[in-house]
Amino acid sequence: YGQRRNLCRPWRRMNGGGRSKWYVHHGNLHQKSNVYRGNREMSSWKGVYNRAYGNENSWNHRGTGVWYQFGEAWENYIFETEMLTSQNGWIGVMFRVKDHNNYYIFESSRSTAYCQVARVVNGVKYLLSRSHAFYMQKNRWYSVKVKVEDKNIDVFCGRANENMKHIISTSDTYFSSGSVGLVSAANSGA
């Protein structure tokens, strides 16, 4: 029970630049490497804007993640988890995951003091909504709940064992189904 174990087969890994270190310890999923960018990115961990798409709200920042590979057909659902970070980097959840390059993501970073929802298409993120009303601080457990229903995306967050607040509400029709997962970027303490 207390030993470190690799992930079981239904879970798939996604790596940006570098090798991730996802493992299960005492029943919790951990990620202990500082993966934060793809091979085409500059050294800034926040990623680079992708001006080729003519949109300053798109960028290549990747990090690492794991997702459940047998949830492709899931359409409308609620995904709820608890998260903790001991670093300043990004941490979050993926939903309506098609593969390692196509999904929605909710992520938060203490260093930027905001959270956001983005659509990732062919590995490039497109910002859908951002909120300065919430971000995850170091060494605290947080509850995160993502509700996807048809085109609607709602995110609720709060300190673990406390009432969650509705943080982000947005809509998008690009992905109508897909699995769930967890993400980490520039964060060796997730």
Coordinates of N, CA and C in Angstrom, one line a residue, residues 7-175:
L7 N 1.7 3.5 -13.0 CA 0.3 3.6 -13.3 C -0.2 2.3 -13.9
C8 N -1.4 1.9 -13.8 CA -2.0 0.7 -14.4 C -2.2 1.0 -15.9
R9 N -2.4 0.0 -16.6 CA -2.5 0.1 -18.1 C -3.6 1.0 -18.6
P10 N -4.8 1.1 -18.0 CA -5.8 2.0 -18.6 C -5.4 3.5 -18.7
W11 N -4.3 3.9 -18.0 CA -3.9 5.3 -18.0 C -2.8 5.5 -19.0
R12 N -2.8 6.5 -19.7 CA -1.8 6.9 -20.7 C -1.1 8.1 -20.3
R13 N 0.2 8.2 -20.6 CA 1.0 9.4 -20.3 C 1.2 10.3 -21.5
M14 N 1.3 11.6 -21.2 CA 1.6 12.6 -22.2 C 2.8 13.4 -21.7
N15 N 3.8 13.5 -22.5 CA 5.0 14.3 -22.1 C 5.3 15.4 -23.1
G16 N 5.6 16.6 -22.5 CA 6.0 17.7 -23.3 C 7.5 17.6 -23.6
G17 N 8.3 18.4 -23.1 CA 9.8 18.3 -23.3 C 10.4 17.6 -22.0
G18 N 10.8 16.4 -22.1 CA 11.4 15.7 -21.0 C 10.5 14.5 -20.6
R19 N 11.0 13.8 -19.6 CA 10.3 12.6 -19.2 C 9.5 12.8 -17.9
S20 N 8.3 12.4 -17.8 CA 7.5 12.6 -16.6 C 7.7 11.5 -15.7
K21 N 7.4 11.7 -14.4 CA 7.5 10.7 -13.4 C 6.2 10.5 -12.6
W22 N 5.2 10.0 -13.2 CA 3.9 9.8 -12.6 C 4.0 8.4 -11.8
Y23 N 3.5 8.4 -10.6 CA 3.4 7.2 -9.8 C 2.4 7.3 -8.7
V24 N 2.0 6.1 -8.2 CA 1.0 6.1 -7.1 C 1.7 5.8 -5.8
H25 N 1.4 6.6 -4.8 CA 2.0 6.4 -3.4 C 1.0 6.7 -2.4
H26 N 0.8 5.7 -1.5 CA -0.3 5.8 -0.4 C -1.6 6.2 -1.0
G27 N -1.9 5.6 -2.2 CA -3.3 5.9 -2.8 C -3.4 7.2 -3.5
N28 N -2.4 8.0 -3.6 CA -2.4 9.3 -4.3 C -1.5 9.2 -5.5
L29 N -1.9 9.9 -6.6 CA -1.2 10.0 -7.8 C -0.2 11.2 -7.7
H30 N 1.1 11.0 -8.0 CA 2.1 12.0 -7.9 C 2.8 12.2 -9.2
Q31 N 3.4 13.4 -9.4 CA 4.2 13.7 -10.6 C 5.4 14.4 -10.1
K32 N 6.6 13.9 -10.2 CA 7.8 14.4 -9.6 C 8.9 14.9 -10.6
S33 N 8.6 15.2 -11.8 CA 9.6 15.8 -12.7 C 9.1 17.2 -13.1
N34 N 10.1 18.0 -13.6 CA 9.8 19.4 -13.9 C 9.6 19.6 -15.4
V35 N 8.7 18.7 -16.0 CA 8.4 18.8 -17.4 C 7.6 20.1 -17.7
Y36 N 8.0 20.9 -18.6 CA 7.2 22.1 -18.8 C 7.1 22.6 -20.2
R37 N 7.8 22.1 -21.2 CA 7.7 22.7 -22.5 C 7.9 21.6 -23.6
G38 N 7.5 21.9 -24.8 CA 7.7 21.0 -25.9 C 9.1 21.4 -26.5
N39 N 9.5 20.6 -27.5 CA 10.8 20.7 -28.1 C 10.9 22.0 -28.9
R40 N 9.8 22.6 -29.4 CA 9.8 23.8 -30.2 C 9.8 25.1 -29.4
E41 N 9.7 25.0 -28.1 CA 9.5 26.2 -27.3 C 10.8 26.7 -26.8
M42 N 10.8 28.0 -26.5 CA 11.9 28.7 -25.9 C 12.0 28.3 -24.4
S43 N 13.0 28.8 -23.7 CA 13.2 28.3 -22.3 C 12.2 28.8 -21.3
S44 N 11.4 29.8 -21.7 CA 10.4 30.3 -20.7 C 9.3 29.2 -20.5
W45 N 9.1 28.8 -19.2 CA 8.2 27.7 -18.9 C 6.8 28.1 -19.1
K46 N 6.4 29.3 -19.3 CA 5.1 29.7 -19.5 C 4.6 29.4 -21.0
G47 N 5.6 29.0 -21.8 CA 5.2 28.6 -23.2 C 5.5 29.8 -24.1
V48 N 5.2 29.7 -25.3 CA 5.4 30.8 -26.3 C 4.1 31.0 -27.0
Y49 N 3.8 32.2 -27.4 CA 2.6 32.5 -28.1 C 2.8 31.9 -29.5
N50 N 1.8 31.4 -30.1 CA 1.9 30.8 -31.4 C 1.2 31.8 -32.4
R51 N 2.0 32.8 -32.9 CA 1.5 33.8 -33.8 C 1.2 33.3 -35.2
A52 N 1.6 32.1 -35.5 CA 1.3 31.5 -36.8 C -0.2 31.3 -37.0
Y53 N -0.9 31.2 -35.9 CA -2.3 31.0 -36.0 C -3.1 32.3 -35.9
G54 N -2.3 33.5 -35.8 CA -2.9 34.8 -35.7 C -3.7 35.0 -34.5
N55 N -3.4 34.4 -33.4 CA -4.1 34.5 -32.1 C -3.2 34.5 -31.0
E56 N -3.1 35.7 -30.3 CA -2.2 35.8 -29.1 C -2.7 35.0 -27.9
N57 N -3.9 34.4 -28.0 CA -4.4 33.5 -26.9 C -4.1 32.0 -27.2
S58 N -3.2 31.8 -28.1 CA -2.8 30.4 -28.3 C -1.3 30.2 -28.0
W59 N -0.9 29.1 -27.5 CA 0.5 28.8 -27.2 C 0.8 27.4 -27.1
N60 N 2.1 27.0 -27.1 CA 2.5 25.6 -27.2 C 2.8 24.9 -25.8
H61 N 2.8 25.6 -24.7 CA 3.1 25.1 -23.4 C 2.5 23.8 -23.2
R62 N 3.2 22.7 -22.9 CA 2.7 21.4 -22.8 C 2.7 20.8 -21.4
G63 N 3.8 20.6 -20.8 CA 3.9 19.9 -19.5 C 3.7 18.5 -19.7
T64 N 3.1 17.8 -18.7 CA 2.9 16.4 -18.7 C 1.5 16.1 -18.2
G65 N 1.0 14.9 -18.5 CA -0.3 14.5 -18.1 C -0.5 13.0 -18.1
V66 N -1.6 12.6 -17.5 CA -2.1 11.2 -17.6 C -3.6 11.3 -17.9
W67 N -4.1 10.4 -18.7 CA -5.5 10.3 -18.9 C -5.9 8.9 -19.1
Y68 N -7.2 8.7 -18.7 CA -7.8 7.4 -18.8 C -8.2 7.1 -20.2
Q69 N -7.6 6.0 -20.8 CA -7.7 5.8 -22.2 C -9.0 5.2 -22.7
F70 N -9.9 4.7 -21.8 CA -11.1 4.1 -22.3 C -12.4 5.0 -22.1
G71 N -12.2 6.3 -22.0 CA -13.4 7.2 -21.9 C -13.7 8.0 -23.1
E72 N -13.3 7.6 -24.3 CA -13.5 8.4 -25.5 C -15.0 8.7 -25.7
A73 N -15.9 7.9 -25.4 CA -17.3 8.1 -25.7 C -18.0 8.9 -24.7
W74 N -17.4 9.2 -23.5 CA -18.1 10.0 -22.5 C -18.4 11.4 -23.0
E75 N -19.7 11.7 -22.8 CA -20.2 13.0 -23.3 C -20.4 14.0 -22.2
N76 N -21.5 13.9 -21.4 CA -21.8 14.8 -20.4 C -21.5 14.1 -19.0
Y77 N -20.7 14.8 -18.2 CA -20.3 14.2 -17.0 C -19.7 15.3 -16.0
I78 N -19.5 14.8 -14.8 CA -18.8 15.6 -13.8 C -17.6 14.9 -13.3
F79 N -16.5 15.6 -13.4 CA -15.2 15.0 -13.0 C -14.7 15.8 -11.8
E80 N -14.5 15.1 -10.6 CA -14.2 15.8 -9.4 C -12.9 15.1 -8.8
T81 N -12.0 15.9 -8.3 CA -10.8 15.4 -7.7 C -10.2 16.4 -6.7
E82 N -9.3 15.9 -5.9 CA -8.5 16.8 -5.0 C -7.1 16.9 -5.5
M83 N -6.5 18.1 -5.3 CA -5.1 18.3 -5.8 C -4.3 19.1 -4.8
L84 N -3.0 18.8 -4.9 CA -2.1 19.5 -4.0 C -0.8 19.7 -4.8
T85 N -0.2 20.9 -4.6 CA 1.1 21.2 -5.2 C 2.1 21.7 -4.2
S86 N 3.4 21.4 -4.3 CA 4.4 22.0 -3.4 C 5.3 22.9 -4.2
Q87 N 4.9 23.3 -5.5 CA 5.7 24.1 -6.3 C 4.8 25.3 -6.8
N88 N 5.4 26.2 -7.6 CA 4.7 27.3 -8.2 C 4.1 27.1 -9.6
G89 N 4.4 26.0 -10.2 CA 4.0 25.7 -11.6 C 2.6 25.4 -11.7
W90 N 2.2 24.9 -12.9 CA 0.8 24.7 -13.3 C 0.4 23.3 -12.8
I91 N -0.9 23.2 -12.4 CA -1.5 21.9 -12.1 C -3.0 22.0 -12.5
G92 N -3.5 20.9 -12.9 CA -4.9 20.9 -13.4 C -5.5 19.6 -13.8
V93 N -6.6 19.7 -14.6 CA -7.3 18.5 -15.1 C -7.6 18.7 -16.6
M94 N -7.6 17.5 -17.2 CA -8.0 17.5 -18.7 C -9.4 16.8 -18.7
F95 N -10.1 17.2 -19.7 CA -11.5 16.6 -19.9 C -11.8 16.6 -21.3
R96 N -12.7 15.7 -21.7 CA -13.1 15.5 -23.1 C -11.8 15.2 -23.9
V97 N -10.9 14.4 -23.3 CA -9.6 14.0 -23.9 C -9.8 13.0 -25.1
K98 N -9.3 13.4 -26.2 CA -9.3 12.5 -27.4 C -8.0 11.7 -27.5
D99 N -6.9 12.4 -27.3 CA -5.5 11.9 -27.3 C -4.6 12.9 -26.6
H100 N -3.3 12.6 -26.7 CA -2.4 13.5 -26.0 C -2.2 14.9 -26.6
N101 N -2.8 15.1 -27.8 CA -2.8 16.4 -28.4 C -4.1 17.2 -28.5
N102 N -5.2 16.5 -28.1 CA -6.5 17.1 -28.3 C -7.4 16.9 -27.1
Y103 N -7.8 18.0 -26.4 CA -8.5 17.9 -25.2 C -8.8 19.3 -24.7
Y104 N -9.7 19.4 -23.6 CA -9.8 20.7 -22.9 C -9.0 20.5 -21.6
I105 N -8.6 21.7 -21.1 CA -7.8 21.7 -19.9 C -8.2 22.8 -18.9
F106 N -8.3 22.5 -17.6 CA -8.4 23.5 -16.6 C -7.1 23.5 -15.8
E107 N -6.5 24.6 -15.7 CA -5.2 24.7 -15.0 C -5.1 25.9 -14.1
S108 N -4.3 25.8 -13.1 CA -4.0 26.9 -12.2 C -2.6 27.0 -11.8
S109 N -2.1 28.2 -11.5 CA -0.7 28.4 -11.2 C -0.6 29.5 -10.1
R110 N 0.2 29.2 -9.1 CA 0.4 30.2 -8.0 C 1.2 31.4 -8.6
S111 N 2.2 31.1 -9.4 CA 3.1 32.1 -9.9 C 2.4 33.1 -10.8
T112 N 1.3 32.8 -11.5 CA 0.5 33.7 -12.3 C -0.7 34.3 -11.6
A113 N -1.1 33.6 -10.5 CA -2.3 34.1 -9.7 C -3.6 34.1 -10.5
Y114 N -3.8 33.1 -11.4 CA -5.0 32.9 -12.0 C -5.2 31.5 -12.4
C115 N -6.4 31.1 -12.9 CA -6.7 29.8 -13.4 C -7.4 30.0 -14.8
Q116 N -7.4 29.0 -15.6 CA -8.0 29.2 -16.9 C -8.5 27.8 -17.5
V117 N -9.3 28.0 -18.5 CA -9.8 26.8 -19.3 C -9.4 27.1 -20.7
A118 N -8.8 26.1 -21.3 CA -8.3 26.2 -22.7 C -8.7 24.9 -23.5
R119 N -8.8 25.1 -24.8 CA -8.9 24.0 -25.7 C -7.6 23.7 -26.3
V120 N -7.2 22.5 -26.4 CA -5.9 22.1 -27.0 C -6.2 21.3 -28.2
V121 N -5.7 21.8 -29.4 CA -5.9 21.2 -30.7 C -4.6 21.0 -31.3
N122 N -4.3 19.7 -31.7 CA -3.0 19.4 -32.3 C -1.8 19.9 -31.5
G123 N -2.0 19.9 -30.1 CA -0.9 20.3 -29.2 C -0.8 21.8 -28.9
V124 N -1.7 22.6 -29.5 CA -1.6 24.1 -29.3 C -2.8 24.5 -28.5
K125 N -2.6 25.3 -27.4 CA -3.7 25.7 -26.5 C -4.3 27.0 -27.0
Y126 N -5.6 27.1 -26.9 CA -6.4 28.3 -27.2 C -7.2 28.6 -26.0
L127 N -7.0 29.8 -25.4 CA -7.7 30.2 -24.2 C -9.1 30.4 -24.5
L128 N -10.0 29.8 -23.6 CA -11.4 30.0 -23.6 C -11.9 31.0 -22.6
S129 N -11.3 30.8 -21.3 CA -11.7 31.7 -20.2 C -10.6 31.7 -19.2
R130 N -10.5 32.8 -18.5 CA -9.5 33.0 -17.4 C -10.1 33.7 -16.3
S131 N -9.7 33.3 -15.0 CA -10.2 33.9 -13.8 C -9.1 34.3 -12.9
H132 N -9.1 35.5 -12.3 CA -8.2 35.9 -11.3 C -8.8 35.7 -9.9
A133 N -10.0 35.1 -9.8 CA -10.7 34.9 -8.6 C -10.2 33.7 -7.8
F134 N -9.4 32.8 -8.5 CA -8.9 31.6 -7.8 C -7.6 31.2 -8.4
Y135 N -6.7 30.7 -7.5 CA -5.5 30.0 -8.0 C -5.1 29.1 -6.8
M136 N -4.4 28.0 -7.1 CA -3.9 27.1 -6.1 C -2.6 27.5 -5.4
Q137 N -2.6 27.6 -4.1 CA -1.4 27.9 -3.4 C -0.7 26.7 -3.0
K138 N 0.6 26.9 -2.7 CA 1.5 25.7 -2.4 C 1.0 25.0 -1.1
N139 N 1.2 23.7 -1.1 CA 1.1 22.9 0.2 C -0.3 22.9 0.8
R140 N -1.3 23.1 -0.1 CA -2.7 23.1 0.4 C -3.5 22.2 -0.6
W141 N -4.4 21.4 0.0 CA -5.3 20.5 -0.8 C -6.5 21.4 -1.3
Y142 N -6.8 21.1 -2.6 CA -7.9 21.8 -3.2 C -8.9 20.8 -3.9
S143 N -10.1 21.1 -3.8 CA -11.1 20.3 -4.6 C -11.4 21.0 -5.9
V144 N -11.4 20.2 -7.0 CA -11.7 20.7 -8.3 C -12.8 19.9 -8.9
K145 N -13.8 20.5 -9.4 CA -14.9 19.8 -10.1 C -15.2 20.5 -11.4
V146 N -15.2 19.7 -12.5 CA -15.5 20.2 -13.8 C -16.7 19.5 -14.3
K147 N -17.7 20.3 -14.7 CA -19.0 19.8 -15.2 C -19.1 20.1 -16.7
V148 N -19.2 19.1 -17.6 CA -19.4 19.3 -19.0 C -20.7 18.8 -19.4
E149 N -21.5 19.7 -20.0 CA -22.8 19.3 -20.5 C -23.1 20.0 -21.8
D150 N -23.2 19.1 -22.8 CA -23.3 19.6 -24.2 C -22.2 20.6 -24.5
K151 N -22.4 21.9 -24.8 CA -21.4 22.8 -25.1 C -20.9 23.6 -23.8
N152 N -21.5 23.4 -22.7 CA -21.2 24.1 -21.5 C -20.1 23.5 -20.7
I153 N -19.2 24.3 -20.2 CA -18.1 23.9 -19.3 C -18.1 24.8 -18.0
D154 N -18.3 24.2 -16.9 CA -18.3 24.9 -15.6 C -17.3 24.3 -14.7
V155 N -16.5 25.1 -14.0 CA -15.5 24.7 -13.1 C -15.7 25.3 -11.7
F156 N -15.6 24.4 -10.7 CA -15.8 24.8 -9.3 C -14.6 24.4 -8.6
C157 N -14.1 25.3 -7.7 CA -12.9 25.0 -6.9 C -13.0 25.5 -5.5
G158 N -12.2 25.0 -4.6 CA -12.2 25.5 -3.3 C -11.2 24.6 -2.5
R159 N -10.9 25.1 -1.3 CA -10.1 24.3 -0.3 C -10.8 23.0 -0.1
A160 N -10.0 22.0 0.1 CA -10.6 20.6 0.3 C -11.4 20.7 1.6
N161 N -12.5 20.0 1.6 CA -13.5 19.9 2.7 C -14.2 21.2 3.0
E162 N -14.2 22.1 2.1 CA -14.9 23.4 2.2 C -15.8 23.5 1.0
N163 N -16.8 24.4 1.0 CA -17.7 24.6 -0.1 C -16.9 25.1 -1.3
M164 N -17.1 24.5 -2.5 CA -16.5 25.0 -3.7 C -17.3 26.2 -4.3
K165 N -16.5 27.0 -5.0 CA -17.2 28.2 -5.7 C -17.1 28.0 -7.2
H166 N -18.1 28.5 -7.8 CA -18.2 28.5 -9.3 C -17.2 29.5 -9.8
I167 N -16.1 29.0 -10.4 CA -15.0 29.9 -10.8 C -15.0 30.3 -12.3
I168 N -15.3 29.3 -13.2 CA -15.3 29.6 -14.6 C -16.6 29.0 -15.2
S169 N -17.2 29.7 -16.1 CA -18.3 29.2 -17.0 C -18.0 29.7 -18.4
T170 N -17.9 28.7 -19.3 CA -17.7 29.0 -20.7 C -18.4 28.0 -21.5
S171 N -18.3 28.1 -22.8 CA -18.9 27.2 -23.7 C -18.0 27.0 -25.0
D172 N -18.1 25.8 -25.5 CA -17.3 25.5 -26.7 C -17.8 24.2 -27.3
T173 N -17.8 24.1 -28.6 CA -18.4 22.9 -29.3 C -17.4 22.1 -30.0
Y174 N -16.1 22.4 -29.8 CA -15.1 21.7 -30.6 C -15.0 20.2 -30.3
F175 N -15.0 19.8 -29.0 CA -15.0 18.4 -28.5 C -16.3 18.2 -27.8

